[in-house]
Amino acid sequence: MTETTVNVDRGAAAIDVQNLHKYFGDNEVLKGIDFHIGRGEVVCVVGPSGSGKSTLLRCVNMLEQPTSGTILVEGDEITDPDADVDALRARIGMVFQSFNLFPHMTVLRNLTVAQEKVLKRGRAESVEIARANLEKVGLSDKADAYPAHLSGGQQQRVAIARALSMNPDMMLFDEPTSALDPELVGDVLAVMKSLAAEGMTMMVVTHEMGFAREVADKVVFMDGGVIVEEGAPADVLGNPQHERTQAFLSRVL
Amino acid sequence: MTDAAVVPKKRMSPRKRAALVRYVQYALLLLLVLFIILIADWGEIRRAFLDLDIAGAQFPNVIVIALKNTIIYTACGFAFGLALGLVLALMRLSSVGPYRWISTGIIELFRGLPALVVFLVLGLGYSLAFGKQLPGGNLGTVTLALGLVGGAYMAETIRAGIQAVPKGQYEAARTLGMTHTRAMVTIVLPQAFRVILPPLTNELILLTKDSSLVYILGLSLDEYELTAFGREAMNANANLTPMVTIALCYLLITVPLSIVVRRMEAKSGKAR
Ligand SMILES: Nc1ncnc2c1ncn2[C@@H]1O[C@H](COP(=O)(O)OP(=O)(O)OP(=O)(O)O)[C@@H](O)[C@H]1O
Ligand SMILES: [Mg+2]
């Protein structure tokens, strides 16, 4: 993949969130988030349950409608009422905690269906891309299996391959390993590490502090709908400045 | 338990008692059957219900006209009902308020009315009021009537099926860039229909029987379905054999469908 035009005036911003507010009814879940991910950066979002991490992630691809604020994805304003949200979403891969593979389709079909229906790729090309991505996540032999016959770790790797098959500009992960048995977590994290090493832009909500420390360029700590602290993993995780960060880390580490 | 024999015999054990009750039930049933066999006038019954000459005379018309028309009426009504049910279900789930109200109104109306009333209004009522039949004649009327009655029921079934598909399926589809319509058609509806295939097949069985209500429209001979056909032949012969014939024809449709439903239910029960 070669990017010929680089959006210079936005810097190298892959995701740019400005003053984002989100209400569910009267409940203000995001209270003015400013947030920036550069191209090729890996950002881990950590924080206690209910702090708004998933909501922030889901606002980035408009699965949740922000109440106010601006979100730019590769320089395009996804929050613009006239934006082609479907086309923008096709450029943003997303991996869910609960995998969400399509159970009525084989693994291969899971990987080709959106390529064909959304990107209008031909059958042969879609299959070729799908197989390449299955190989990348180490599941070439599962192409014809149905999701129900795979382990959780395998399902999650298929979900990652499905997202990659759309050749996205960036990937969003919402606690990708939280639903997995401990012994299956490693395989999924390994795939994510190799993605990061390839230079994929990644926003990862996670409780895996080891992964954050090792892979992230930046760690963001959220609590109560605001970003309390952000910075290099060594700083935020190793030497937190804020009391709430310290309290959270002492509980999870 | 060594001195069990010394203990005076206690009351019968529950298992023995259950066995005794079962034997008594079998004995009663046997007596009843014997009684009926002895008291019944078999010659008379055979003459009234199983006259082979009369039965033979119903063929081939009971198949090539009556059974065929029952299948056509039911299939048309079911097809229209399924389409209508799908539209009503999607309206019911719409975020647009008026769509939801309209669909709820239609569903409640046609679920609440006896099918006979719907046939009376659409058939006789319409032609009385407007001096002409609904477009498509009797076939059009029966399609509309069965479709409305069946569609109202199927709408609720389809809605429940759609809601049974986890929200994450729809979200995953949208995340891959699919539009709302594409996500529904390719991801959600196929999964919903898998769940609701058994209840939809049951609805098909119900509609097969309801198709007999078409008789109130006043049919020409070649429009007769099973019930109208059987009734006519019963009157002409003053004999019940034609009714037995058409009953068997109904079962020819409904029993295989029931078996299919049971198979599907057993299979989905195992999958879970
Ligand atoms: N669809 C919704 N409707 C109403 N309230 C919601 C909805 N989704 C989330 N919330 C509320 O928003 C708040 C933040 O939820 P969110 O899922 O973003 O938290 P989180 O940081 O991802 O937590 P967790 O670690 O448990 O996943 C919670 O109080 C939650 O109850
Ligand atoms: Mg969450």
Coordinates of C-alpha atoms and ligand atoms in Angstrom, one line a residue:
Chain A
M1 CA 0.0 0.0 0.0
T2 CA 1.5 3.3 -1.0
E3 CA 0.0 6.6 0.1
T4 CA 0.6 9.1 -2.6
T5 CA -1.2 12.1 -1.1
V6 CA -0.4 13.0 2.5
N7 CA -2.8 15.3 4.2
V8 CA -0.2 17.9 5.3
D9 CA -2.3 20.5 7.0
R10 CA -3.6 18.0 9.5
G11 CA -0.2 16.9 10.4
A12 CA 0.0 13.1 10.5
A13 CA -3.2 12.8 12.4
A14 CA -5.0 9.4 12.0
I15 CA -7.6 10.2 14.6
D16 CA -8.3 13.7 15.9
V17 CA -11.0 14.1 18.6
Q18 CA -11.9 17.6 19.6
N19 CA -14.0 18.5 22.6
L20 CA -16.2 15.4 22.4
H21 CA -19.2 15.1 24.6
K22 CA -21.6 12.2 24.8
Y23 CA -24.8 11.9 26.8
F24 CA -26.9 8.8 27.2
G25 CA -30.1 10.5 28.2
D26 CA -29.1 12.7 31.1
N27 CA -26.0 10.7 31.8
E28 CA -22.9 12.5 30.6
V29 CA -20.5 9.7 29.7
L30 CA -17.8 11.7 27.8
K31 CA -17.1 15.1 29.3
G32 CA -15.1 17.0 26.7
I33 CA -12.4 14.6 25.3
D34 CA -9.5 15.9 23.3
F35 CA -7.5 13.2 21.8
H36 CA -5.0 12.6 19.0
I37 CA -3.5 9.6 17.4
G38 CA -0.7 10.0 14.8
R39 CA -0.3 7.8 11.8
G40 CA 1.3 4.5 12.7
E41 CA 0.9 5.1 16.4
V42 CA -0.4 2.6 18.9
V43 CA -2.5 4.1 21.7
C44 CA -3.8 2.1 24.6
V45 CA -6.8 3.4 26.5
V46 CA -7.0 2.2 30.1
G47 CA -9.3 3.0 33.0
P48 CA -11.9 1.6 35.4
S49 CA -15.1 0.1 34.3
G50 CA -17.7 2.6 33.2
S51 CA -15.2 5.4 32.6
G52 CA -16.3 5.7 29.0
K53 CA -13.5 3.9 27.1
S54 CA -15.8 1.9 24.9
T55 CA -18.0 4.8 24.3
L56 CA -15.0 6.9 23.1
L57 CA -13.9 4.1 20.8
R58 CA -17.4 3.7 19.4
C59 CA -17.7 7.4 18.8
V60 CA -14.6 7.3 16.6
N61 CA -16.4 5.2 14.0
M62 CA -19.8 6.6 14.8
L63 CA -21.3 3.4 16.2
E64 CA -22.4 5.9 18.9
Q65 CA -23.5 9.3 17.8
P66 CA -21.5 12.0 19.7
T67 CA -23.7 14.6 21.3
S68 CA -21.2 17.4 20.4
G69 CA -17.6 17.8 19.3
T70 CA -15.6 17.0 16.2
I71 CA -13.9 13.8 15.1
L72 CA -11.5 13.8 12.2
V73 CA -10.4 10.5 10.7
E74 CA -7.4 10.8 8.4
G75 CA -8.4 14.5 8.0
D76 CA -12.0 13.7 7.1
E77 CA -14.7 14.9 9.5
I78 CA -16.8 11.8 10.3
T79 CA -19.0 13.9 12.6
D80 CA -20.0 16.2 9.6
P81 CA -23.7 15.6 9.0
D82 CA -22.9 15.3 5.2
A83 CA -20.1 12.8 5.7
D84 CA -20.3 9.4 4.0
V85 CA -20.1 7.5 7.3
D86 CA -20.4 4.1 5.6
A87 CA -17.4 4.8 3.4
L88 CA -15.4 6.2 6.3
R89 CA -16.2 3.1 8.4
A90 CA -14.9 0.8 5.8
R91 CA -11.5 2.4 6.4
I92 CA -11.6 1.8 10.1
G93 CA -11.2 -1.7 11.2
M94 CA -12.9 -2.7 14.5
V95 CA -12.5 -5.7 16.8
F96 CA -15.0 -6.4 19.5
Q97 CA -14.7 -8.1 22.9
S98 CA -17.3 -10.6 21.8
F99 CA -15.7 -11.3 18.3
N100 CA -19.0 -10.9 16.5
L101 CA -18.1 -13.2 13.6
F102 CA -21.1 -14.0 11.4
P103 CA -22.1 -17.5 12.5
H104 CA -24.0 -18.4 9.3
M105 CA -20.9 -18.0 7.2
T106 CA -17.7 -19.8 6.9
V107 CA -14.5 -18.2 8.1
L108 CA -13.6 -17.4 4.5
R109 CA -17.0 -15.9 3.7
N110 CA -16.7 -13.8 6.9
L111 CA -13.6 -12.3 5.4
T112 CA -14.9 -11.8 1.8
V113 CA -18.5 -10.7 2.2
A114 CA -17.7 -7.0 3.0
Q115 CA -14.9 -6.9 0.4
E116 CA -17.4 -7.9 -2.2
K117 CA -20.5 -6.0 -1.0
V118 CA -18.8 -2.8 0.2
L119 CA -15.6 -2.5 -1.7
K120 CA -17.0 -4.2 -4.8
R121 CA -14.0 -6.4 -5.2
G122 CA -14.3 -9.4 -7.4
R123 CA -14.6 -12.9 -5.9
A124 CA -11.1 -14.1 -6.8
E125 CA -9.4 -11.0 -5.5
S126 CA -11.4 -11.1 -2.2
V127 CA -10.5 -14.7 -1.6
E128 CA -6.9 -14.0 -2.3
I129 CA -6.8 -11.1 0.2
A130 CA -8.8 -13.2 2.7
R131 CA -6.4 -16.1 2.5
A132 CA -3.4 -13.8 2.9
N133 CA -4.9 -12.4 6.1
L134 CA -5.9 -15.8 7.4
E135 CA -2.3 -16.8 7.0
K136 CA -1.1 -13.7 8.8
V137 CA -3.2 -14.7 11.9
G138 CA -2.1 -18.3 11.6
L139 CA -5.4 -19.8 10.6
S140 CA -5.1 -20.8 7.0
D141 CA -6.4 -24.2 7.7
K142 CA -9.7 -22.8 9.1
A143 CA -10.9 -21.1 6.0
D144 CA -13.9 -23.5 5.5
A145 CA -14.8 -23.9 9.2
Y146 CA -17.8 -22.2 10.8
P147 CA -17.1 -19.8 13.7
A148 CA -18.9 -22.0 16.2
H149 CA -16.2 -24.7 15.7
L150 CA -13.3 -22.4 16.6
S151 CA -11.9 -21.5 20.0
G152 CA -12.4 -18.0 21.3
G153 CA -8.8 -17.1 20.5
Q154 CA -9.2 -18.4 17.0
Q155 CA -12.4 -16.5 16.6
Q156 CA -10.8 -13.3 17.7
R157 CA -7.9 -13.8 15.3
V158 CA -10.4 -14.4 12.5
A159 CA -12.2 -11.2 13.5
I160 CA -8.9 -9.3 13.2
A161 CA -8.3 -10.9 9.8
R162 CA -11.8 -9.9 8.7
A163 CA -11.1 -6.3 9.6
L164 CA -7.7 -6.4 7.9
S165 CA -9.2 -7.7 4.7
M166 CA -10.8 -4.3 4.2
N167 CA -7.3 -2.8 4.1
P168 CA -8.2 -0.3 6.8
D169 CA -6.2 2.8 7.6
M170 CA -6.4 2.1 11.3
M171 CA -7.7 -0.5 13.7
L172 CA -9.9 -0.1 16.8
F173 CA -9.8 -2.8 19.5
D174 CA -12.3 -2.9 22.4
E175 CA -10.9 -5.2 25.0
P176 CA -10.1 -7.9 22.4
T177 CA -8.8 -10.4 25.0
S178 CA -11.2 -9.9 27.8
A179 CA -13.6 -12.7 26.8
L180 CA -10.8 -15.2 26.3
D181 CA -9.4 -18.0 28.5
P182 CA -6.0 -16.9 29.9
E183 CA -4.1 -19.5 27.8
L184 CA -5.6 -18.1 24.6
V185 CA -4.8 -14.4 25.2
G186 CA -1.2 -14.7 24.1
D187 CA -2.0 -15.8 20.5
V188 CA -4.2 -12.7 20.0
L189 CA -1.8 -10.3 21.6
A190 CA 1.0 -11.8 19.3
V191 CA -1.1 -11.0 16.2
M192 CA -1.7 -7.5 17.5
K193 CA 2.0 -7.0 18.2
S194 CA 2.9 -8.0 14.7
L195 CA 0.3 -5.6 13.4
A196 CA 1.8 -2.8 15.4
A197 CA 5.3 -3.7 14.2
E198 CA 4.0 -3.3 10.6
G199 CA 3.1 0.2 11.4
M200 CA -0.7 -0.1 11.7
T201 CA -2.4 2.7 13.5
M202 CA -4.1 1.2 16.5
M203 CA -6.4 2.4 19.3
V204 CA -6.7 -0.3 21.9
V205 CA -8.9 -0.4 24.9
T206 CA -7.4 -3.0 27.1
H207 CA -6.7 -4.3 30.6
E208 CA -3.5 -5.9 29.4
M209 CA -1.0 -3.6 31.1
G210 CA 1.9 -5.8 29.8
F211 CA 0.8 -5.3 26.2
A212 CA 0.4 -1.5 26.8
R213 CA 3.8 -1.2 28.3
E214 CA 5.5 -3.2 25.6
V215 CA 3.7 -2.1 22.4
A216 CA 2.0 1.3 23.0
D217 CA 3.5 4.6 21.9
K218 CA 1.1 6.3 24.2
V219 CA -1.2 5.3 27.1
V220 CA -4.3 7.2 27.9
F221 CA -5.9 6.9 31.3
M222 CA -9.6 7.7 31.5
D223 CA -11.8 8.0 34.5
G224 CA -15.3 9.4 34.9
G225 CA -15.6 10.5 31.2
V226 CA -12.4 12.5 31.1
I227 CA -8.8 11.8 30.1
V228 CA -7.0 12.1 33.4
E229 CA -3.5 11.5 32.2
E230 CA -1.8 10.5 29.0
G231 CA 1.8 10.0 27.9
A232 CA 4.5 7.4 27.3
P233 CA 3.7 4.0 28.8
A234 CA 6.7 4.3 31.1
D235 CA 5.4 7.6 32.5
V236 CA 1.7 6.8 32.8
L237 CA 2.1 3.2 34.0
G238 CA 5.5 3.5 35.7
N239 CA 5.3 6.9 37.3
P240 CA 1.7 8.1 37.3
Q241 CA 1.3 11.7 38.4
H242 CA -2.4 11.7 39.2
E243 CA -3.9 10.2 42.3
R244 CA -6.7 8.5 40.4
T245 CA -4.2 6.9 38.0
Q246 CA -2.2 5.6 40.9
A247 CA -5.3 4.2 42.6
F248 CA -6.4 2.4 39.4
L249 CA -2.9 1.0 38.7
S250 CA -2.5 -0.2 42.3
R251 CA -5.7 -2.2 41.8
V252 CA -4.9 -3.8 38.4
L253 CA -1.1 -4.4 38.6
Chain B
M1 CA -32.3 -55.4 56.8
T2 CA -31.8 -58.9 58.2
D3 CA -35.1 -59.0 60.0
A4 CA -37.2 -57.4 57.3
A5 CA -39.3 -60.5 57.0
V6 CA -40.4 -60.1 60.7
V7 CA -41.7 -56.6 60.2
P8 CA -45.4 -56.6 59.3
K9 CA -45.9 -56.0 55.6
K10 CA -46.0 -52.2 55.0
R11 CA -48.1 -50.4 52.4
M12 CA -47.3 -51.0 48.7
S13 CA -44.1 -49.3 47.5
P14 CA -44.8 -46.3 45.2
R15 CA -43.3 -48.1 42.2
K16 CA -45.6 -51.1 42.6
R17 CA -48.6 -48.7 43.1
A18 CA -47.7 -46.8 39.9
A19 CA -47.5 -50.1 38.0
L20 CA -50.9 -51.2 39.3
V21 CA -52.5 -47.9 38.3
R22 CA -51.0 -48.4 34.8
Y23 CA -52.5 -51.9 34.4
V24 CA -55.9 -50.6 35.5
Q25 CA -55.7 -47.9 32.9
Y26 CA -54.9 -50.4 30.1
A27 CA -57.7 -52.6 31.2
L28 CA -60.2 -49.8 31.1
L29 CA -59.0 -48.8 27.6
L30 CA -59.4 -52.4 26.4
L31 CA -62.9 -52.6 27.8
L32 CA -63.9 -49.4 26.1
V33 CA -62.5 -50.5 22.7
L34 CA -64.3 -53.9 23.0
F35 CA -67.5 -52.1 23.9
I36 CA -67.3 -49.8 20.8
I37 CA -66.4 -52.7 18.5
L38 CA -69.4 -54.7 19.8
I39 CA -71.9 -51.9 19.8
A40 CA -71.0 -50.2 16.5
D41 CA -72.8 -51.0 13.3
W42 CA -69.8 -51.6 11.1
G43 CA -71.7 -52.0 7.9
E44 CA -73.5 -48.6 8.4
I45 CA -70.2 -46.9 9.3
R46 CA -68.5 -48.3 6.2
R47 CA -71.3 -47.2 4.0
A48 CA -71.4 -43.6 5.3
F49 CA -67.6 -43.0 5.6
L50 CA -65.8 -45.4 3.4
D51 CA -67.8 -46.1 0.3
L52 CA -65.0 -47.0 -2.1
D53 CA -67.1 -46.3 -5.2
I54 CA -67.9 -42.8 -4.1
A55 CA -64.2 -42.3 -3.1
G56 CA -63.0 -43.5 -6.4
A57 CA -65.4 -41.2 -8.2
Q58 CA -63.7 -38.1 -6.6
F59 CA -60.5 -38.8 -8.6
P60 CA -58.8 -37.2 -10.4
N61 CA -60.7 -34.0 -9.7
V62 CA -60.0 -33.9 -5.9
I63 CA -56.3 -33.8 -6.8
V64 CA -56.0 -31.9 -10.0
I65 CA -58.6 -29.2 -9.0
A66 CA -59.3 -29.2 -5.3
L67 CA -55.8 -30.1 -3.9
K68 CA -54.1 -28.0 -6.5
N69 CA -56.3 -25.0 -5.7
T70 CA -55.8 -25.4 -1.9
I71 CA -52.1 -25.3 -2.5
I72 CA -52.3 -22.3 -4.9
Y73 CA -54.5 -20.3 -2.5
T74 CA -52.3 -21.1 0.5
A75 CA -49.0 -20.5 -1.4
C76 CA -50.2 -17.1 -2.7
G77 CA -51.5 -16.1 0.7
F78 CA -48.4 -17.2 2.5
A79 CA -46.1 -15.5 0.0
F80 CA -47.9 -12.2 0.3
G81 CA -48.2 -12.7 4.1
L82 CA -44.5 -13.3 4.4
A83 CA -43.6 -10.1 2.4
L84 CA -46.2 -8.1 4.4
G85 CA -45.0 -9.6 7.7
L86 CA -41.4 -8.7 6.9
V87 CA -42.4 -5.1 6.0
L88 CA -44.5 -4.8 9.1
A89 CA -41.8 -6.2 11.3
L90 CA -39.2 -3.8 9.9
M91 CA -41.7 -0.9 10.4
R92 CA -42.3 -2.1 13.9
L93 CA -38.5 -1.8 14.6
S94 CA -38.1 1.5 12.8
S95 CA -37.0 4.6 14.6
V96 CA -39.7 6.5 12.8
G97 CA -42.7 6.7 15.2
P98 CA -45.5 6.8 12.7
Y99 CA -44.2 3.6 11.0
R100 CA -44.3 1.9 14.4
W101 CA -47.8 3.0 15.1
I102 CA -49.2 2.1 11.7
S103 CA -47.6 -1.3 11.8
T104 CA -48.8 -2.0 15.3
G105 CA -52.3 -1.0 14.3
I106 CA -52.4 -3.3 11.3
I107 CA -50.9 -6.2 13.3
E108 CA -53.4 -5.8 16.1
L109 CA -56.3 -5.4 13.8
F110 CA -55.7 -8.5 11.7
R111 CA -54.6 -10.6 14.7
G112 CA -57.7 -9.7 16.5
L113 CA -60.3 -10.4 13.8
P114 CA -61.5 -13.9 13.0
A115 CA -60.3 -14.9 9.5
L116 CA -63.9 -15.4 8.5
V117 CA -64.6 -11.7 9.1
V118 CA -61.6 -10.7 6.9
F119 CA -62.9 -12.9 4.1
L120 CA -66.4 -11.5 4.5
V121 CA -65.3 -7.9 4.4
L122 CA -62.8 -8.3 1.5
G123 CA -65.0 -10.7 -0.5
L124 CA -68.7 -10.0 0.0
G125 CA -68.3 -6.6 1.7
Y126 CA -66.1 -5.1 -1.0
S127 CA -68.2 -6.2 -3.9
L128 CA -71.4 -5.1 -2.2
A129 CA -70.0 -1.7 -1.4
F130 CA -68.1 -1.0 -4.7
G131 CA -70.1 -3.1 -7.1
K132 CA -67.0 -5.0 -8.3
Q133 CA -64.6 -7.6 -7.0
L134 CA -61.1 -6.9 -5.8
P135 CA -58.5 -7.0 -8.6
G136 CA -57.5 -10.5 -9.4
G137 CA -60.9 -11.9 -8.7
N138 CA -61.3 -14.7 -6.2
L139 CA -57.5 -15.5 -6.2
G140 CA -56.7 -11.9 -5.6
T141 CA -59.2 -11.8 -2.7
V142 CA -58.0 -15.0 -1.1
T143 CA -54.3 -13.9 -1.4
L144 CA -55.1 -10.6 0.2
A145 CA -57.2 -12.1 3.0
L146 CA -54.9 -14.9 3.9
G147 CA -51.9 -12.6 3.5
L148 CA -53.3 -10.0 5.9
V149 CA -54.3 -12.7 8.5
G150 CA -51.0 -14.6 8.1
G151 CA -48.9 -11.5 7.7
A152 CA -50.1 -10.0 11.0
Y153 CA -49.0 -13.1 12.8
M154 CA -45.7 -13.5 10.9
A155 CA -44.8 -9.9 11.6
E156 CA -44.6 -10.6 15.3
T157 CA -42.6 -13.8 14.7
I158 CA -40.2 -12.0 12.3
R159 CA -39.8 -9.1 14.7
A160 CA -38.9 -11.5 17.5
G161 CA -36.4 -13.3 15.2
I162 CA -34.7 -10.1 14.3
Q163 CA -34.5 -9.0 17.9
A164 CA -33.0 -12.4 18.8
V165 CA -30.0 -11.7 16.6
P166 CA -27.3 -10.1 18.9
K167 CA -26.8 -6.4 18.4
G168 CA -23.1 -7.0 17.8
Q169 CA -23.9 -8.8 14.5
Y170 CA -25.4 -5.6 13.2
E171 CA -22.7 -3.5 14.6
A172 CA -19.9 -5.7 13.1
A173 CA -21.6 -5.4 9.7
R174 CA -21.9 -1.6 9.9
T175 CA -18.3 -1.4 11.1
L176 CA -17.2 -3.2 7.9
G177 CA -18.9 -0.3 6.0
M178 CA -22.2 -2.0 5.2
T179 CA -25.2 0.3 4.9
H180 CA -28.2 -0.4 7.2
T181 CA -30.1 -2.2 4.4
R182 CA -27.1 -4.3 3.4
A183 CA -26.4 -5.3 7.0
M184 CA -30.1 -6.3 7.5
V185 CA -30.2 -8.3 4.2
T186 CA -26.9 -10.0 4.4
I187 CA -26.2 -10.4 8.1
V188 CA -29.3 -10.0 10.3
L189 CA -32.2 -11.4 8.4
P190 CA -30.6 -14.7 7.4
Q191 CA -29.9 -15.4 11.0
A192 CA -33.3 -14.3 12.1
F193 CA -35.0 -16.6 9.5
R194 CA -33.0 -19.5 10.7
V195 CA -34.5 -19.1 14.2
I196 CA -38.1 -18.5 13.0
L197 CA -38.3 -21.1 10.3
P198 CA -40.3 -23.5 12.6
P199 CA -42.9 -21.0 13.6
L200 CA -43.2 -19.7 10.0
T201 CA -43.9 -23.3 8.9
N202 CA -46.5 -23.6 11.5
E203 CA -48.1 -20.5 10.1
L204 CA -48.1 -22.2 6.7
I205 CA -50.1 -25.1 8.2
L206 CA -52.6 -22.7 9.7
L207 CA -53.0 -20.9 6.4
T208 CA -53.6 -24.2 4.6
K209 CA -56.6 -24.7 6.8
D210 CA -57.8 -21.1 6.7
S211 CA -57.7 -21.3 2.9
S212 CA -61.0 -23.2 3.2
L213 CA -62.7 -20.0 4.1
V214 CA -62.6 -19.0 0.5
Y215 CA -65.8 -20.9 0.0
I216 CA -67.8 -17.9 1.1
L217 CA -66.7 -16.0 -2.0
G218 CA -68.8 -18.2 -4.2
L219 CA -66.5 -20.3 -6.4
S220 CA -66.9 -21.7 -9.8
L221 CA -66.3 -25.4 -10.2
D222 CA -62.7 -25.1 -11.4
E223 CA -62.0 -22.8 -8.4
Y224 CA -63.0 -25.3 -5.8
E225 CA -60.5 -26.0 -3.2
L226 CA -60.6 -29.1 -0.9
T227 CA -63.3 -28.0 1.5
A228 CA -65.7 -26.6 -1.2
F229 CA -65.1 -29.7 -3.3
G230 CA -65.8 -32.1 -0.4
R231 CA -68.9 -30.3 0.6
E232 CA -70.3 -30.3 -2.9
A233 CA -69.6 -34.1 -3.3
M234 CA -71.0 -34.8 0.2
N235 CA -74.3 -33.1 -0.7
A236 CA -74.4 -34.8 -4.1
N237 CA -73.9 -38.3 -2.7
A238 CA -75.5 -37.8 0.7
N239 CA -72.5 -39.5 2.0
L240 CA -69.5 -38.6 4.2
T241 CA -66.9 -40.5 2.1
P242 CA -65.8 -37.3 0.1
M243 CA -65.1 -35.6 3.4
V244 CA -62.8 -38.5 4.4
T245 CA -61.1 -38.1 1.1
I246 CA -60.4 -34.4 1.4
A247 CA -59.4 -34.9 5.1
L248 CA -56.7 -37.2 3.9
C249 CA -55.7 -34.6 1.3
Y250 CA -55.3 -32.0 4.0
L251 CA -53.2 -34.3 6.0
L252 CA -51.1 -35.0 2.9
I253 CA -50.0 -31.3 3.1
T254 CA -49.9 -30.7 6.8
V255 CA -48.3 -33.9 8.2
P256 CA -45.1 -33.6 6.2
L257 CA -44.9 -29.9 7.2
S258 CA -45.3 -30.9 10.8
I259 CA -42.6 -33.4 10.5
V260 CA -40.3 -30.8 8.9
V261 CA -41.0 -28.4 11.8
R262 CA -40.2 -31.1 14.4
R263 CA -37.0 -32.0 12.6
M264 CA -36.0 -28.3 12.5
E265 CA -36.8 -27.9 16.2
A266 CA -34.9 -31.0 17.2
K267 CA -31.9 -29.8 15.2
S268 CA -31.9 -26.2 16.6
G269 CA -32.4 -27.7 20.0
K270 CA -29.2 -29.8 19.6
A271 CA -27.3 -26.8 18.1
R272 CA -27.9 -24.9 21.3
Ligands
LIG1 N1 -26.1 2.3 25.0 C1 -26.0 2.9 26.3 N2 -27.1 3.4 26.8 C2 -27.0 4.0 28.1 N3 -25.9 4.1 28.8 C3 -24.8 3.5 28.3 C4 -24.8 2.9 27.0 N4 -23.5 2.5 26.8 C5 -22.8 2.8 27.8 N5 -23.5 3.5 28.7 C6 -23.0 4.0 30.0 O1 -21.9 4.8 29.8 C7 -21.0 4.7 30.8 C8 -19.6 4.3 30.1 O2 -19.7 3.1 29.5 P1 -18.5 2.4 28.6 O3 -19.0 1.2 28.1 O4 -18.0 3.4 27.7 O5 -17.5 2.2 29.8 P2 -16.1 1.4 29.7 O6 -15.1 2.3 30.2 O7 -15.9 0.8 28.3 O8 -16.3 0.2 30.8 P3 -15.9 -1.3 30.7 O9 -14.5 -1.4 31.1 O10 -16.8 -1.9 31.7 O11 -16.1 -1.8 29.3 C9 -21.4 3.6 31.7 O12 -22.0 4.2 32.8 C10 -22.5 2.9 30.9 O13 -23.5 2.5 31.8
MG2 MG -16.0 -1.2 27.5

